[in-house]
Coordinates of C-alpha atoms and ligand atoms in Angstrom, one line a residue:
M1 CA 181.5 169.6 94.9
F2 CA 179.4 170.7 97.7
I3 CA 177.3 167.9 99.1
D4 CA 174.4 168.6 101.4
K5 CA 172.0 166.0 102.7
A6 CA 168.6 165.9 104.4
K7 CA 166.3 163.0 105.4
L8 CA 162.6 163.7 105.4
Y9 CA 159.4 161.9 106.4
V10 CA 156.6 163.0 104.1
T11 CA 153.0 162.2 104.7
A12 CA 150.4 163.2 102.1
G13 CA 146.8 163.9 103.3
K14 CA 144.1 161.3 103.5
G15 CA 141.1 161.7 101.2
G16 CA 137.9 162.7 102.9
D17 CA 135.2 160.0 103.3
G18 CA 132.4 159.8 100.9
C19 CA 129.0 160.5 102.5
L20 CA 126.1 158.1 102.8
S21 CA 122.9 160.1 102.7
F22 CA 119.4 160.3 101.1
R23 CA 117.5 163.3 100.1
R24 CA 114.8 164.4 102.5
E25 CA 112.2 166.6 100.9
K26 CA 108.8 167.5 101.9
Y27 CA 106.1 165.6 100.1
V28 CA 108.7 163.3 98.6
E29 CA 108.3 159.8 100.0
K30 CA 111.8 158.4 99.3
G31 CA 114.5 160.8 98.1
G32 CA 117.4 159.4 96.1
P33 CA 120.9 159.1 97.3
D34 CA 122.7 162.4 97.7
G35 CA 125.9 161.7 99.6
G36 CA 128.8 163.7 98.1
N37 CA 132.3 162.6 97.5
G38 CA 135.2 163.4 99.9
G39 CA 137.8 165.9 98.9
A40 CA 141.3 164.8 97.9
G41 CA 144.1 164.8 100.5
G42 CA 146.9 167.3 99.9
S43 CA 150.1 166.0 98.2
V44 CA 153.6 166.8 99.1
W45 CA 155.8 168.3 96.3
F46 CA 159.4 169.4 95.9
E47 CA 160.1 172.4 93.8
A48 CA 163.6 173.7 92.7
D49 CA 164.1 177.3 93.6
F50 CA 167.2 179.2 92.7
H51 CA 166.9 181.4 95.8
L52 CA 168.1 178.4 97.8
T53 CA 171.6 176.9 97.9
T54 CA 171.4 174.5 100.8
L55 CA 169.1 171.8 102.3
Q56 CA 169.6 173.1 105.8
D57 CA 166.1 174.6 106.2
L58 CA 164.5 171.2 105.4
A59 CA 166.9 169.2 107.5
V60 CA 165.8 171.0 110.7
R61 CA 162.1 170.1 110.2
P62 CA 162.1 166.6 108.8
H63 CA 158.4 165.8 109.3
V64 CA 156.3 167.1 106.6
K65 CA 152.5 166.6 106.5
A66 CA 149.9 167.7 104.0
P67 CA 146.3 168.2 105.2
H68 CA 143.5 165.7 104.8
G69 CA 140.6 166.2 102.5
N70 CA 137.2 167.0 104.1
N71 CA 134.4 164.5 104.1
G72 CA 131.6 164.7 101.5
E73 CA 128.2 165.9 102.7
S74 CA 124.6 165.4 101.9
S75 CA 123.0 167.4 99.0
N76 CA 125.9 166.0 96.9
K77 CA 128.4 168.4 98.5
T78 CA 132.0 167.4 97.7
G79 CA 134.4 167.9 100.6
R80 CA 137.1 170.5 100.4
S81 CA 140.4 169.2 99.2
G82 CA 143.5 169.4 101.4
E83 CA 146.0 171.9 100.1
D84 CA 149.3 170.7 98.6
V85 CA 152.5 171.4 100.5
V86 CA 155.3 172.5 98.2
L87 CA 158.8 172.3 99.7
K88 CA 161.4 174.5 98.1
V89 CA 164.8 172.9 97.4
P90 CA 167.9 174.2 95.7
P91 CA 168.3 173.4 92.0
G92 CA 170.5 170.3 91.8
T93 CA 168.7 168.4 94.4
L94 CA 168.4 164.6 94.0
V95 CA 165.5 162.9 95.6
Y96 CA 165.9 159.3 96.7
R97 CA 163.5 156.7 98.1
E98 CA 164.9 153.5 99.6
G99 CA 168.2 154.2 97.9
R100 CA 166.6 154.6 94.5
L101 CA 166.9 157.9 92.6
L102 CA 163.4 159.3 91.9
V103 CA 164.2 162.6 90.4
D104 CA 166.8 165.1 89.8
L105 CA 165.5 168.7 90.2
K106 CA 167.9 170.5 88.0
V107 CA 166.4 173.7 87.0
S108 CA 164.6 176.3 89.1
G109 CA 160.8 175.6 88.7
D110 CA 161.2 171.9 88.3
R111 CA 158.6 170.1 90.4
F112 CA 158.1 166.6 91.6
R113 CA 155.2 165.1 93.6
V114 CA 156.9 162.9 96.2
A115 CA 153.8 161.8 98.1
K116 CA 150.4 161.7 96.5
G117 CA 147.3 162.8 98.6
G118 CA 144.6 160.2 98.9
R119 CA 141.6 160.3 96.6
G120 CA 138.4 161.3 98.2
G121 CA 136.0 158.4 98.9
R122 CA 132.9 158.3 96.7
G123 CA 129.6 159.2 98.3
N124 CA 126.6 156.9 97.8
Q125 CA 125.2 159.1 95.1
S126 CA 128.0 157.9 92.8
F127 CA 127.0 154.3 93.4
K128 CA 123.6 154.8 92.0
T129 CA 122.8 152.6 89.1
S130 CA 119.6 151.6 87.3
I131 CA 119.6 148.4 89.3
N132 CA 120.6 149.9 92.6
T133 CA 118.8 153.2 92.9
A134 CA 119.3 153.5 96.7
P135 CA 122.9 152.3 97.4
R136 CA 123.8 152.1 101.0
V137 CA 127.5 152.3 100.4
A138 CA 130.1 155.1 100.5
E139 CA 133.8 154.7 100.3
K140 CA 136.2 156.0 102.9
G141 CA 139.0 158.3 101.8
E142 CA 142.1 156.8 100.4
P143 CA 145.1 157.1 102.7
G144 CA 147.8 159.5 101.6
E145 CA 151.2 158.1 100.6
I146 CA 153.8 158.0 103.3
F147 CA 157.5 157.9 102.5
D148 CA 161.0 158.4 103.9
V149 CA 163.0 160.4 101.4
D150 CA 166.6 161.3 101.2
L151 CA 167.7 164.5 99.6
E152 CA 171.1 165.2 98.3
L153 CA 172.4 168.4 96.8
K154 CA 175.4 168.4 94.6
L155 CA 175.9 171.9 93.6
L156 CA 178.5 172.9 91.1
A157 CA 179.2 176.5 90.2
D158 CA 178.7 177.9 86.8
L159 CA 181.4 180.5 87.3
G160 CA 184.5 180.4 89.5
L161 CA 186.3 183.4 91.1
V162 CA 190.1 183.0 91.1
G163 CA 192.7 185.4 92.3
F164 CA 195.6 185.9 94.6
P165 CA 194.9 186.0 98.3
N166 CA 193.3 189.2 99.6
A167 CA 192.2 190.3 96.1
G168 CA 188.6 190.7 97.3
K169 CA 187.0 187.6 95.9
S170 CA 184.8 187.0 98.9
T171 CA 183.8 190.6 99.1
L172 CA 182.8 190.4 95.4
L173 CA 180.8 187.3 96.1
S174 CA 179.0 189.0 98.9
R175 CA 178.1 191.9 96.6
L176 CA 176.8 189.8 93.7
T177 CA 174.9 187.2 95.7
K178 CA 173.3 186.7 99.1
A179 CA 176.2 184.7 100.4
H180 CA 177.9 185.9 103.6
P181 CA 181.5 184.7 103.3
K182 CA 184.2 185.7 105.8
I183 CA 186.1 188.8 104.7
A184 CA 189.3 190.1 106.3
N185 CA 192.3 192.1 105.4
Y186 CA 194.8 189.2 105.4
P187 CA 195.6 186.5 103.0
F188 CA 193.9 183.1 103.2
T189 CA 190.8 184.3 104.9
T190 CA 188.7 181.9 102.9
L191 CA 189.6 178.3 103.8
T192 CA 186.9 176.4 102.0
P193 CA 184.9 177.4 99.0
N194 CA 181.8 179.6 99.3
L195 CA 178.9 179.5 96.9
G196 CA 176.3 182.1 96.0
V197 CA 173.5 182.5 93.4
A198 CA 173.8 185.6 91.3
Q199 CA 171.1 187.2 89.2
A200 CA 172.0 188.9 85.9
P201 CA 169.3 190.3 83.6
G202 CA 167.3 187.3 82.5
K203 CA 169.4 184.6 84.2
T204 CA 170.7 183.2 87.4
F205 CA 173.9 181.4 88.0
V206 CA 176.0 180.0 90.8
I207 CA 179.3 181.6 91.6
A208 CA 182.1 179.9 93.6
D209 CA 184.6 181.8 95.6
I210 CA 187.6 179.7 96.4
P211 CA 190.6 180.3 98.7
G212 CA 193.3 182.5 97.3
L213 CA 196.0 181.0 95.1
I214 CA 199.7 181.8 95.0
E215 CA 202.6 180.7 93.0
G216 CA 203.5 177.1 93.6
A217 CA 199.9 176.3 94.7
H218 CA 199.9 173.3 92.3
A219 CA 202.9 172.0 94.3
G220 CA 201.1 172.5 97.5
K221 CA 202.1 176.0 98.5
G222 CA 199.6 178.2 100.4
L223 CA 196.4 176.3 100.6
G224 CA 197.5 174.4 97.5
D225 CA 195.4 173.6 94.6
E226 CA 193.0 171.4 96.4
F227 CA 190.2 173.7 95.6
L228 CA 190.9 174.1 92.0
R229 CA 189.0 170.9 91.3
H230 CA 185.9 172.8 92.6
I231 CA 186.2 175.1 89.6
E232 CA 187.4 172.6 87.1
R233 CA 183.8 172.0 86.0
T234 CA 182.7 175.6 86.0
R235 CA 182.1 177.2 82.6
V236 CA 183.7 180.6 83.0
L237 CA 186.4 182.0 85.3
V238 CA 186.6 185.5 86.7
H239 CA 190.1 186.4 87.4
L240 CA 190.2 189.0 90.1
V241 CA 193.3 191.2 90.3
D242 CA 194.1 193.5 93.2
I243 CA 195.1 196.8 91.6
M244 CA 197.7 197.2 94.3
G245 CA 199.3 193.8 93.5
F246 CA 200.3 191.4 96.2
E247 CA 203.2 191.6 98.7
G248 CA 205.3 193.9 96.6
R249 CA 204.4 192.5 93.2
S250 CA 202.5 194.5 90.7
A251 CA 199.0 193.6 89.6
H252 CA 200.3 192.4 86.2
E253 CA 202.9 190.1 87.9
T254 CA 200.2 188.5 90.0
F255 CA 198.0 188.2 87.0
K256 CA 200.7 186.3 85.0
A257 CA 201.6 184.1 88.0
L258 CA 198.1 183.1 88.6
N259 CA 197.5 182.0 85.0
K260 CA 200.7 180.1 85.1
E261 CA 199.4 178.3 88.2
L262 CA 196.1 177.5 86.6
G263 CA 197.9 176.0 83.6
A264 CA 200.2 174.0 85.8
Y265 CA 197.2 172.5 87.4
S266 CA 195.3 171.7 84.3
K267 CA 195.2 172.9 80.7
T268 CA 191.4 172.9 80.7
L269 CA 191.4 175.6 83.4
L270 CA 193.4 177.9 81.1
E271 CA 191.2 177.2 78.2
K272 CA 188.1 178.3 80.0
P273 CA 186.8 181.8 79.1
Q274 CA 188.3 184.2 81.6
I275 CA 186.9 187.6 82.5
V276 CA 189.6 189.8 83.9
A277 CA 188.4 192.2 86.6
V278 CA 190.7 194.7 88.4
N279 CA 189.5 195.3 91.9
K280 CA 189.8 198.0 94.5
M281 CA 189.4 200.9 92.1
D282 CA 188.5 203.1 95.0
V283 CA 192.0 203.3 96.4
T284 CA 194.3 206.3 95.7
D285 CA 196.3 206.1 92.5
A286 CA 194.0 203.4 91.2
D287 CA 193.7 205.1 87.9
K288 CA 197.4 205.3 87.4
L289 CA 197.9 201.6 88.4
L290 CA 195.1 200.6 86.0
A291 CA 196.7 202.4 83.1
A292 CA 199.9 200.6 83.8
F293 CA 198.0 197.3 83.9
R294 CA 196.1 198.0 80.7
K295 CA 199.4 198.8 78.9
K296 CA 200.6 195.3 79.6
L297 CA 197.4 193.7 78.4
K298 CA 196.4 195.7 75.4
K299 CA 194.2 193.1 73.8
T300 CA 192.3 192.0 76.9
K301 CA 189.0 193.5 77.9
I302 CA 189.5 194.6 81.5
Y303 CA 186.7 195.4 83.9
A304 CA 187.6 198.0 86.5
I305 CA 185.6 197.5 89.7
S306 CA 185.4 198.1 93.4
G307 CA 183.8 195.5 95.6
V308 CA 183.5 198.1 98.3
T309 CA 181.9 201.0 96.4
G310 CA 180.1 198.8 93.9
E311 CA 181.7 200.6 90.9
G312 CA 181.7 198.6 87.7
L313 CA 179.7 195.7 89.2
P314 CA 176.6 196.0 87.0
E315 CA 178.8 195.8 83.9
L316 CA 180.7 192.8 85.3
L317 CA 177.5 191.0 86.1
I318 CA 176.3 191.5 82.5
A319 CA 179.6 190.3 81.1
M320 CA 179.4 187.2 83.4
G321 CA 175.9 186.4 82.0
K322 CA 177.0 186.9 78.4
A323 CA 180.1 184.7 78.8
L324 CA 177.9 181.9 80.3
D325 CA 175.5 182.2 77.4
E326 CA 178.4 181.5 75.0
V327 CA 179.5 178.3 76.7
P328 CA 177.2 175.4 76.3
E329 CA 175.6 174.4 79.5
A330 CA 177.5 171.4 80.8
P331 CA 175.6 169.2 83.1
L332 CA 175.8 170.5 86.6
F333 CA 176.6 167.0 87.7
L334 CA 176.3 163.7 86.0
P335 CA 172.6 163.2 85.5
P336 CA 171.1 159.8 86.1
T337 CA 170.7 157.9 82.8
H338 CA 167.5 156.4 83.9
T339 CA 164.9 156.4 86.6
E340 CA 163.8 153.1 87.9
Y341 CA 160.2 152.3 88.5
R342 CA 159.1 149.2 90.2
I343 CA 156.1 147.6 88.8
E344 CA 154.2 146.1 91.6
P345 CA 151.9 143.1 91.1
N346 CA 148.3 143.8 92.1
F347 CA 148.7 141.6 95.1
Q348 CA 150.6 138.7 96.6
V349 CA 149.4 135.8 98.7
A350 CA 151.5 134.3 101.5
R351 CA 150.7 131.4 103.7
E352 CA 151.6 132.2 107.3
A353 CA 151.5 129.7 110.3
D354 CA 147.8 129.9 110.9
Y355 CA 146.4 132.4 108.4
F356 CA 146.9 133.7 104.8
R357 CA 148.2 137.2 104.1
V358 CA 147.2 139.1 101.0
S359 CA 149.5 142.1 100.4
G360 CA 149.9 144.8 97.8
K361 CA 149.1 148.5 97.5
K362 CA 146.0 148.0 95.5
V363 CA 144.3 145.5 97.9
E364 CA 145.4 147.4 100.9
T365 CA 144.0 150.6 99.6
L366 CA 140.8 148.9 98.8
M367 CA 140.5 147.7 102.3
A368 CA 141.3 151.1 103.7
M369 CA 138.5 152.7 101.6
T370 CA 135.9 150.2 102.7
N371 CA 133.5 151.0 105.5
F372 CA 132.9 147.7 107.2
D373 CA 129.8 148.9 108.9
Q374 CA 128.1 148.9 105.6
D375 CA 126.9 145.5 104.4
E376 CA 126.8 146.7 100.8
A377 CA 130.4 148.0 101.0
V378 CA 131.5 144.6 102.3
A379 CA 129.7 142.8 99.5
R380 CA 131.2 145.2 97.0
L381 CA 134.7 144.6 98.4
Q382 CA 134.2 140.8 98.0
K383 CA 133.1 141.2 94.5
I384 CA 136.2 143.3 93.6
L385 CA 138.6 141.0 95.3
R386 CA 137.1 138.1 93.4
K387 CA 137.4 140.0 90.1
M388 CA 141.0 140.7 90.9
G389 CA 141.6 137.0 91.3
V390 CA 142.3 137.1 95.0
E391 CA 139.9 134.3 95.8
K392 CA 141.5 132.1 93.1
A393 CA 145.0 132.8 94.4
L394 CA 143.9 132.0 97.9
E395 CA 142.5 128.7 96.8
K396 CA 145.6 127.9 94.9
A397 CA 147.6 128.6 98.1
G398 CA 145.3 126.0 99.8
I399 CA 142.8 128.0 101.7
E400 CA 139.7 126.4 103.0
T401 CA 136.4 127.8 104.2
G402 CA 136.8 129.1 107.8
D403 CA 140.5 130.0 107.5
Q404 CA 141.7 133.4 108.4
V405 CA 142.7 136.0 105.9
A406 CA 144.6 139.2 106.7
I407 CA 144.9 142.2 104.4
G408 CA 146.7 145.2 105.9
P409 CA 145.4 145.6 109.5
H410 CA 142.1 143.8 108.7
A411 CA 141.4 140.1 109.3
F412 CA 138.4 138.1 108.3
T413 CA 137.2 134.6 107.9
Y414 CA 137.2 133.1 104.4
R415 CA 133.8 132.2 103.1
P416 CA 133.7 132.0 99.3
E417 CA 130.5 132.7 97.4
P418 CA 128.9 129.4 96.6
K419 CA 129.9 128.5 93.1
R420 CA 127.0 128.6 90.8
A421 CA 126.3 125.5 88.8
K422 CA 126.9 125.9 85.2
I423 CA 123.8 125.3 83.1
Ligands
GTP1 N1 189.6 199.3 99.2 C1 189.0 198.2 98.9 N2 189.2 197.1 99.7 C2 188.6 196.0 99.3 C3 187.8 195.8 98.1 N3 187.4 194.6 98.0 C4 187.9 193.9 99.1 N4 188.6 194.7 99.9 C5 189.3 194.4 101.1 O1 190.3 193.5 100.9 C6 190.5 192.6 102.0 C7 190.4 191.2 101.5 O2 189.0 190.9 101.0 P1 188.5 189.5 100.8 O3 187.2 189.6 100.1 O4 188.5 188.8 102.1 O5 189.5 188.9 99.8 P2 189.7 187.4 99.3 O6 190.2 187.5 97.9 O7 188.5 186.6 99.5 O8 190.9 186.9 100.3 P3 191.3 185.4 100.6 O9 190.0 184.6 101.0 O10 192.2 185.5 101.8 O11 191.9 184.8 99.4 C8 189.4 193.0 103.0 O12 189.9 193.8 103.9 C9 188.4 193.7 102.1 O13 187.7 194.7 102.9 C10 187.7 197.0 97.3 O14 187.0 197.0 96.3 N5 188.3 198.1 97.7
MG2 MG1 188.1 185.1 100.6

């Protein structure tokens, strides 16, 4: 399994402020309120995209910010919204916040909003009621969400390339995908697995190229079978055979030896659908050698290819796609069985040494959206806090008139509305 990680700091845009304004028209004594709403702040999204196979691009620019919404304007003009920022991630990316899994972006096109842009503040025109026809109150924009998120990519291949050393596995991967593995004319060029994303008509899939295997690999020979576990969970194998054989042995001998090796490692590997491809068909005498190989494997469909000239590759790619279609899609990795959501109480009250703290997203947002220069806005805030039960909770905690209350970065003195006598 290939694990890739990135830590990001995402900030969604703040909503634009609502506007406080009154119509001014010739010959009209008192125009009505016409302050427009602020535009919404941009959100930050993740989107799975099959063109990507690593998180490296994101890891190098960890601060991600979406733009703010514009303020509302007079004449009921709504501010422009901030544009969303969409970060592309490879399919198979897990998104965590504070250690909790938020989402698993499995398939190309899957999207997840990780930080929501703030709502635009309402302009005073939206506060107009039959009782208050000239409201002098406008909300400020809601702050955008800010989070630290951890991304983890666990990519497993759909299809594994197996073969003796030097068979041309890495060359083939580089032809079928955008991967750039090291290629050289000696055995054991590949030391760790390479991955690439291939596109066949109508589908995309991940191919793994692993180090070459030799006889006795399961007992630790060569690079051993350490890498076979990487392909244990692939759905289809492509067995690549060098038409010239390996170190004096014929293509067919290497073919048999490799399958024996796979079986010695695990039965499940042998039971996987296997596409047999004979490589290096561009060399002299290739046709003769191929005929000899075919004779030994009469019942097997054999693809004759050349990773160098590209001969036979379109047919091979189609065969890969077909074979994958026939094997049920196993989960790429164990999917989370549930996603946790924390239900936050509307607010909490805590008694500190010399003041009372009210905390919670809802109250803090309410404070952030209140313009304290507007008396009506302050009165409205008090009314909402009372309705939410903040006043009651403070009293229960022992607050008295004149004590200090803090909500977010704001502090004020507690002065409850005089209680009306019941008639
Ligand atoms: N003539 C010819 N040479 C090829 C072809 N494919 C690969 N080669 C050459 O074979 C050599 C080995 O290629 P690699 O792609 O590194 O082979 P590999 O199977 O990944 O090798 P290991 O990683 O060592 O197991 C290189 O010199 C390639 O240029 C082919 O189709 N025709
Ligand atoms: Mg290689």
